Amino acid sequence: MNNKPLADYIVIKAMQDGVNVIGLTRGADTRFHHSEKLDKGEVIIAQFTEHTSAIKVRGEAFIQTSHGEISSDAKK
Amino acid sequence: MVLATDDLEITCPSCKGTGEGDAAPCEKCSGKGVILTGQGNTLLHFIKKHLNE
Ligand SMILES: [Zn+2]
């Protein structure tokens, strides 16, 4: 039985078209290695992995994490 | 269109697509100016794999 806790997931729901979810690399240099475009109403469930240590959300979205919920605002 | 350019890549928010950083090239996107999406990578890898068949 593996009792290791699962790595953290975050849930992101786009509240407008063209929300960008960008994964940043783990390690000394933090590059953008992956992106996803979400249109209004689309949801992505993303996990922090050995490759991804940070996730950036651009655009108006609703975000759930184990720490709580937060909204990101529309791009200016 | 079924697949728009935006679905395949997005403009790098750090260099705004120029690919140039403070001491070029942009280190966030490795100078490409864009960041591929999952769909973009899927299509790219598929084409690379079958291009010379
Ligand atoms: Zn860049």
XYZ file of N, CA, C and O and ligand atoms in Angstrom:
517
model
N 0.854 -1.211 0.000
C 0.000 0.000 0.000
C 0.872 1.237 0.000
O 1.760 1.372 0.836
N 0.630 2.094 -0.954
C 1.427 3.313 -1.064
C 0.703 4.453 -0.349
O -0.331 4.909 -0.787
N 1.285 4.892 0.759
C 0.638 5.949 1.532
C 1.192 7.330 1.233
O 0.860 8.292 1.904
N 2.083 7.390 0.232
C 2.635 8.698 -0.127
C 1.506 9.624 -0.579
O 0.673 9.212 -1.392
N 1.454 10.834 -0.049
C 0.373 11.721 -0.490
C 0.517 12.064 -1.962
O 1.634 12.202 -2.474
N -0.602 12.181 -2.630
C -0.579 12.561 -4.036
C -0.071 13.991 -4.164
O -0.321 14.832 -3.306
N 0.635 14.254 -5.247
C 1.083 15.617 -5.500
C -0.129 16.522 -5.662
O -1.198 16.082 -6.068
N 0.075 17.782 -5.331
C -1.013 18.742 -5.329
C -1.566 18.990 -6.733
O -0.813 19.129 -7.686
N -2.882 19.055 -6.810
C -3.569 19.450 -8.041
C -4.139 20.843 -7.852
O -4.516 21.204 -6.747
N -4.234 21.598 -8.925
C -5.047 22.806 -8.858
C -6.085 22.740 -9.977
O -5.859 22.127 -11.020
N -7.225 23.342 -9.703
C -8.324 23.356 -10.661
C -8.492 24.790 -11.157
O -8.546 25.716 -10.351
N -8.517 24.954 -12.462
C -8.646 26.290 -13.047
C -9.832 26.287 -13.996
O -9.895 25.454 -14.911
N -10.768 27.205 -13.784
C -11.902 27.350 -14.689
C -11.831 28.723 -15.351
O -11.772 29.746 -14.664
N -11.824 28.736 -16.670
C -11.752 29.998 -17.416
C -13.086 30.718 -17.333
O -14.136 30.128 -17.578
N -13.052 31.997 -16.994
C -14.262 32.821 -16.934
C -14.351 33.739 -18.152
O -15.288 34.510 -18.280
N -13.365 33.675 -19.036
C -13.404 34.418 -20.296
C -12.661 33.590 -21.346
O -11.945 32.639 -21.009
N -12.846 33.940 -22.612
C -12.132 33.250 -23.679
C -10.647 33.602 -23.627
O -10.276 34.722 -23.259
N -9.820 32.659 -24.014
C -8.390 32.930 -24.191
C -7.585 33.022 -22.914
O -6.560 33.700 -22.875
N -8.027 32.326 -21.859
C -7.213 32.279 -20.637
C -6.002 31.381 -20.902
O -6.121 30.330 -21.524
N -4.835 31.818 -20.479
C -3.612 31.036 -20.665
C -3.166 30.435 -19.334
O -3.102 31.133 -18.327
N -2.869 29.145 -19.364
C -2.289 28.460 -18.208
C -0.894 28.040 -18.640
O -0.734 27.338 -19.638
N 0.114 28.505 -17.925
C 1.494 28.306 -18.353
C 2.263 27.578 -17.261
O 2.232 27.983 -16.091
N 2.939 26.497 -17.632
C 3.741 25.724 -16.684
C 5.177 26.189 -16.697
O 5.773 26.375 -17.758
N 5.734 26.396 -15.507
C 7.138 26.810 -15.384
C 7.985 25.641 -14.905
O 7.549 24.848 -14.059
N 9.181 25.553 -15.444
C 10.045 24.410 -15.161
C 10.573 24.426 -13.728
O 10.816 25.482 -13.156
N 10.763 23.237 -13.205
C 11.435 23.084 -11.920
C 12.941 23.147 -12.169
O 13.413 22.676 -13.197
N 13.676 23.746 -11.244
C 15.131 23.786 -11.388
C 15.667 25.194 -11.310
O 14.949 26.129 -10.952
N 16.936 25.329 -11.659
C 17.620 26.608 -11.492
C 17.022 27.679 -12.390
O 16.822 28.818 -11.968
N 16.765 27.324 -13.648
C 16.156 28.316 -14.544
C 14.675 28.006 -14.701
O 14.283 26.862 -14.924
N 13.858 29.025 -14.540
C 12.410 28.822 -14.662
C 11.955 29.285 -16.039
O 11.749 30.459 -16.283
N 11.854 28.322 -16.940
C 11.359 28.585 -18.296
C 9.885 28.216 -18.380
O 9.391 27.411 -17.602
N 9.201 28.793 -19.383
C 7.842 28.365 -19.693
C 7.971 27.142 -20.599
O 8.449 27.257 -21.717
N 7.579 25.984 -20.134
C 7.774 24.792 -20.975
C 6.486 24.307 -21.616
O 6.505 23.473 -22.517
N 5.346 24.805 -21.139
C 4.082 24.284 -21.644
C 2.999 25.333 -21.420
O 3.040 26.067 -20.443
N 2.050 25.393 -22.344
C 0.929 26.310 -22.168
C -0.346 25.603 -22.568
O -0.326 24.624 -23.311
N -1.457 26.100 -22.062
C -2.766 25.647 -22.505
C -3.638 26.883 -22.656
O -3.554 27.802 -21.848
N -4.451 26.890 -23.696
C -5.411 27.972 -23.869
C -6.791 27.461 -23.489
O -7.216 26.421 -23.982
N -7.461 28.181 -22.599
C -8.810 27.789 -22.191
C -9.800 28.835 -22.668
O -9.569 30.029 -22.509
N -10.906 28.375 -23.248
C -11.991 29.286 -23.568
C -13.004 29.270 -22.425
O -12.963 28.400 -21.555
N -13.883 30.264 -22.436
C -14.824 30.458 -21.328
C -15.552 29.170 -20.979
O -16.105 28.512 -21.859
N -15.521 28.824 -19.701
C -16.221 27.640 -19.221
C -15.359 26.390 -19.192
O -15.732 25.409 -18.559
N -14.201 26.421 -19.879
C -13.337 25.245 -19.880
C -12.580 25.143 -18.558
O -12.244 26.151 -17.933
N -12.329 23.905 -18.170
C -11.666 23.621 -16.895
C -10.417 22.814 -17.165
O -10.413 21.917 -18.017
N -9.343 23.143 -16.471
C -8.168 22.282 -16.510
C -7.801 21.919 -15.080
O -7.914 22.750 -14.169
N -7.436 20.668 -14.893
C -6.996 20.175 -13.587
C -5.526 19.840 -13.768
O -5.176 18.963 -14.549
N -4.665 20.594 -13.102
C -3.230 20.473 -13.350
C -2.517 20.058 -12.069
O -2.924 20.403 -10.965
N -1.443 19.296 -12.257
C -0.685 18.769 -11.126
C 0.744 19.298 -11.166
O 1.327 19.455 -12.237
N 1.275 19.566 -9.995
C 2.698 19.898 -9.909
C 3.487 18.601 -10.034
O 3.209 17.630 -9.340
N 4.435 18.581 -10.964
C 5.155 17.350 -11.272
C 6.653 17.588 -11.151
O 7.080 18.677 -10.765
N 7.433 16.583 -11.539
C 8.887 16.771 -11.501
C 9.338 17.810 -12.523
O 10.418 18.363 -12.416
N 8.503 18.066 -13.534
C 8.858 19.071 -14.540
C 8.282 20.449 -14.236
O 8.836 21.451 -14.659
N 7.151 20.483 -13.559
C 6.443 21.749 -13.333
C 6.443 22.106 -11.861
O 5.890 21.372 -11.041
N 7.056 23.238 -11.527
C 7.076 23.668 -10.124
C 6.229 24.906 -9.886
O 6.011 25.299 -8.747
N 5.781 25.542 -10.974
C 4.950 26.728 -10.826
C 3.977 26.787 -11.995
O 4.280 26.314 -13.089
N 2.820 27.368 -11.740
C 1.792 27.496 -12.770
C 1.322 28.944 -12.779
O 1.039 29.515 -11.727
N 1.313 29.519 -13.982
C 0.899 30.914 -14.119
C -0.416 30.956 -14.888
O -0.565 30.284 -15.915
N -1.357 31.745 -14.397
C -2.658 31.871 -15.049
C -2.825 33.307 -15.523
O -2.668 34.246 -14.742
N -3.107 33.486 -16.807
C -3.346 34.822 -17.370
C -4.770 34.897 -17.874
O -5.186 34.042 -18.653
N -5.481 35.934 -17.481
C -6.869 36.097 -17.875
C -7.789 35.794 -16.705
O -7.344 35.362 -15.647
N -9.072 36.047 -16.922
C -10.039 35.900 -15.831
C -10.378 34.431 -15.625
O -10.933 33.770 -16.508
N -10.039 33.946 -14.443
C -10.264 32.533 -14.147
C -10.563 32.355 -12.670
O -10.222 33.194 -11.843
N -11.199 31.225 -12.376
C -11.480 30.833 -10.992
C -10.573 29.647 -10.678
O -10.527 28.678 -11.434
N -9.850 29.750 -9.577
C -8.818 28.766 -9.265
C -9.069 28.170 -7.884
O -9.287 28.908 -6.917
N -9.049 26.838 -7.819
C -9.156 26.137 -6.536
C -7.847 25.428 -6.251
O -7.310 24.731 -7.115
N -7.335 25.624 -5.039
C -6.144 24.891 -4.618
C -6.410 24.321 -3.231
O -7.447 24.615 -2.619
N -5.461 23.550 -2.714
C -5.615 23.010 -1.362
C -5.548 24.129 -0.322
O -5.926 23.937 0.827
N -5.063 25.292 -0.723
C -4.970 26.437 0.201
C -6.228 27.290 0.175
O -6.392 28.176 1.004
N -7.074 27.059 -0.807
C -8.291 27.850 -0.908
C -8.569 28.234 -2.347
O -7.995 27.665 -3.275
N -9.447 29.207 -2.498
C -9.890 29.602 -3.824
C -9.457 31.036 -4.096
O -9.362 31.848 -3.185
N -9.209 31.316 -5.366
C -8.803 32.669 -5.742
C -9.246 32.910 -7.182
O -9.404 31.958 -7.961
N -9.457 34.164 -7.506
C -9.789 34.528 -8.880
C -8.637 35.312 -9.480
O -8.021 36.125 -8.798
N -8.369 35.042 -10.739
C -7.433 35.903 -11.465
C -8.266 36.852 -12.310
O -9.384 36.529 -12.696
N -7.718 38.014 -12.591
C -8.475 39.051 -13.291
C -8.172 39.052 -14.783
O -7.180 38.474 -15.230
N -9.029 39.747 -15.508
C -8.871 39.840 -16.955
C -7.566 40.537 -17.305
O -7.073 41.382 -16.550
N -7.031 40.147 -18.457
C -5.816 40.796 -18.959
C -6.105 42.250 -19.272
O -7.163 42.575 -19.790
N -5.160 43.098 -18.962
C -5.349 44.533 -19.240
C -4.933 44.826 -20.678
O -3.990 44.262 -21.180
N -12.583 27.807 -37.859
C -11.479 26.847 -37.945
C -11.502 25.921 -36.728
O -11.748 26.365 -35.614
N -11.241 24.651 -36.961
C -11.273 23.680 -35.868
C -10.116 23.947 -34.903
O -10.290 23.977 -33.694
N -8.933 24.144 -35.477
C -7.746 24.435 -34.662
C -7.212 25.820 -35.032
O -6.790 26.029 -36.168
N -7.232 26.744 -34.097
C -6.662 28.060 -34.353
C -5.198 28.060 -33.915
O -4.758 27.187 -33.164
N -4.449 29.035 -34.388
C -3.038 29.150 -33.989
C -2.913 29.212 -32.465
O -2.012 28.604 -31.886
N -3.861 29.937 -31.849
C -3.880 30.064 -30.389
C -3.988 28.734 -29.662
O -3.614 28.621 -28.508
N -4.595 27.745 -30.344
C -4.729 26.432 -29.723
C -3.410 25.669 -29.742
O -3.224 24.713 -29.005
N -2.497 26.075 -30.629
C -1.234 25.357 -30.816
C -0.072 26.003 -30.076
O 0.847 25.326 -29.618
N -0.104 27.326 -30.001
C 0.971 28.055 -29.316
C 0.400 29.358 -28.783
O -0.577 29.874 -29.317
N 1.009 29.863 -27.720
C 0.625 31.189 -27.234
C 1.858 32.082 -27.192
O 2.986 31.602 -27.068
N 1.623 33.369 -27.317
C 2.719 34.331 -27.293
C 3.363 34.356 -25.909
O 2.666 34.374 -24.901
N 4.666 34.357 -25.866
C 5.389 34.402 -24.588
C 5.056 35.706 -23.858
O 5.270 36.791 -24.399
N 4.513 35.612 -22.621
C 4.148 36.836 -21.906
C 5.363 37.620 -21.413
O 5.234 38.776 -21.030
N 6.533 36.984 -21.422
C 7.733 37.659 -20.923
C 8.324 38.592 -21.974
O 8.642 39.740 -21.693
N 8.464 38.105 -23.202
C 9.076 38.920 -24.264
C 8.035 39.429 -25.254
O 8.390 40.092 -26.229
N 6.764 39.110 -25.013
C 5.649 39.529 -25.885
C 5.834 39.051 -27.332
O 5.442 39.728 -28.277
N 6.516 37.912 -27.466
C 6.636 37.313 -28.794
C 7.888 37.698 -29.558
O 8.130 37.173 -30.648
N 8.693 38.586 -28.999
C 9.892 39.009 -29.727
C 11.003 37.956 -29.646
O 11.876 37.909 -30.508
N 10.982 37.152 -28.592
C 12.046 36.169 -28.395
C 13.306 36.763 -27.796
O 14.304 36.065 -27.616
N 13.240 38.059 -27.512
C 14.430 38.733 -26.984
C 14.231 39.126 -25.521
O 13.216 39.702 -25.151
N 15.230 38.809 -24.702
C 15.192 39.201 -23.301
C 16.125 40.371 -23.060
O 16.555 41.039 -24.003
N 16.443 40.617 -21.768
C 17.336 41.729 -21.424
C 18.696 41.544 -22.101
O 19.248 42.478 -22.671
N 19.229 40.345 -21.976
C 20.468 40.018 -22.687
C 20.140 38.841 -23.593
O 20.456 37.707 -23.292
N 19.473 39.138 -24.711
C 18.857 38.186 -25.629
C 19.561 36.827 -25.667
O 20.748 36.783 -25.424
N 18.900 35.731 -25.997
C 17.449 35.606 -26.234
C 16.657 35.475 -24.934
O 17.251 35.256 -23.882
N 15.330 35.608 -25.044
C 14.436 35.505 -23.881
C 14.613 34.139 -23.214
O 14.477 33.105 -23.867
N 14.944 34.132 -21.921
C 15.211 32.854 -21.258
C 13.925 32.133 -20.880
O 13.948 30.935 -20.608
N 12.788 32.860 -20.871
C 11.530 32.218 -20.470
C 11.021 31.270 -21.560
O 10.420 30.242 -21.261
N 11.213 31.650 -22.842
C 10.708 30.819 -23.945
C 11.859 30.269 -24.781
O 11.630 29.749 -25.874
N 13.087 30.396 -24.278
C 14.291 29.959 -25.006
C 14.402 30.646 -26.369
O 14.878 30.053 -27.338
N 13.936 31.891 -26.451
C 14.097 32.685 -27.668
C 13.086 32.401 -28.765
O 13.177 32.972 -29.843
N 12.117 31.519 -28.488
C 11.154 31.159 -29.533
C 10.042 32.192 -29.686
O 9.410 32.273 -30.746
N 9.761 32.923 -28.625
C 8.685 33.922 -28.676
C 7.305 33.335 -28.439
O 6.350 34.072 -28.257
N 7.206 32.015 -28.501
C 5.932 31.331 -28.266
C 6.143 30.139 -27.344
O 7.264 29.650 -27.200
N 5.056 29.699 -26.734
C 5.076 28.500 -25.897
C 4.043 27.550 -26.461
O 2.877 27.912 -26.608
N 4.472 26.339 -26.807
C 3.551 25.374 -27.401
C 2.544 24.855 -26.379
O 2.871 24.696 -25.203
N 1.341 24.577 -26.850
C 0.316 23.953 -26.005
C 0.429 22.434 -26.131
O 1.202 21.919 -26.964
N -0.354 21.734 -25.349
C -0.408 20.282 -25.453
C -0.803 19.855 -26.863
O -0.194 18.971 -27.459
N -1.805 20.528 -27.429
C -2.236 20.214 -28.803
C -1.128 20.499 -29.803
O -0.914 19.728 -30.736
N -0.435 21.634 -29.600
C 0.671 21.995 -30.489
C 1.760 20.936 -30.471
O 2.267 20.530 -31.522
N 2.115 20.487 -29.281
C 3.144 19.454 -29.159
C 2.694 18.135 -29.762
O 3.485 17.440 -30.401
N 1.423 17.789 -29.565
C 0.896 16.543 -30.122
C 1.009 16.556 -31.642
O 1.502 15.602 -32.263
N 0.578 17.668 -32.253
C 0.630 17.790 -33.708
C 2.080 17.787 -34.207
O 2.410 17.096 -35.184
N 2.938 18.534 -33.540
C 4.345 18.618 -33.938
C 5.022 17.250 -33.893
O 5.697 16.836 -34.843
N 4.817 16.525 -32.806
C 5.444 15.215 -32.663
C 4.895 14.222 -33.686
O 5.632 13.412 -34.233
N 3.609 14.326 -33.969
C 2.992 13.435 -34.956
C 3.586 13.688 -36.343
O 3.960 12.756 -37.056
N 3.685 14.950 -36.717
C 4.212 15.282 -38.044
C 5.690 14.891 -38.152
O 6.121 14.302 -39.140
N 6.469 15.201 -37.112
C 7.882 14.812 -37.111
C 8.044 13.298 -37.299
O 8.882 12.840 -38.058
N 7.195 12.543 -36.633
C 7.288 11.083 -36.636
C 6.971 10.516 -38.022
O 7.593 9.554 -38.466
N 6.001 11.119 -38.723
C 5.529 10.541 -39.977
C 5.976 11.279 -41.225
O 5.638 10.870 -42.334
N 6.738 12.359 -41.059
C 7.065 13.230 -42.184
C 7.806 12.505 -43.300
O 7.543 12.726 -44.472
N 8.725 11.616 -42.956
C 9.570 11.003 -43.982
C 9.153 9.584 -44.338
O 9.958 8.812 -44.862
N 7.893 9.260 -44.080
C 7.447 7.905 -44.402
C 7.165 7.758 -45.891
O 6.752 8.706 -46.539
Zn 9.951 34.929 -24.433
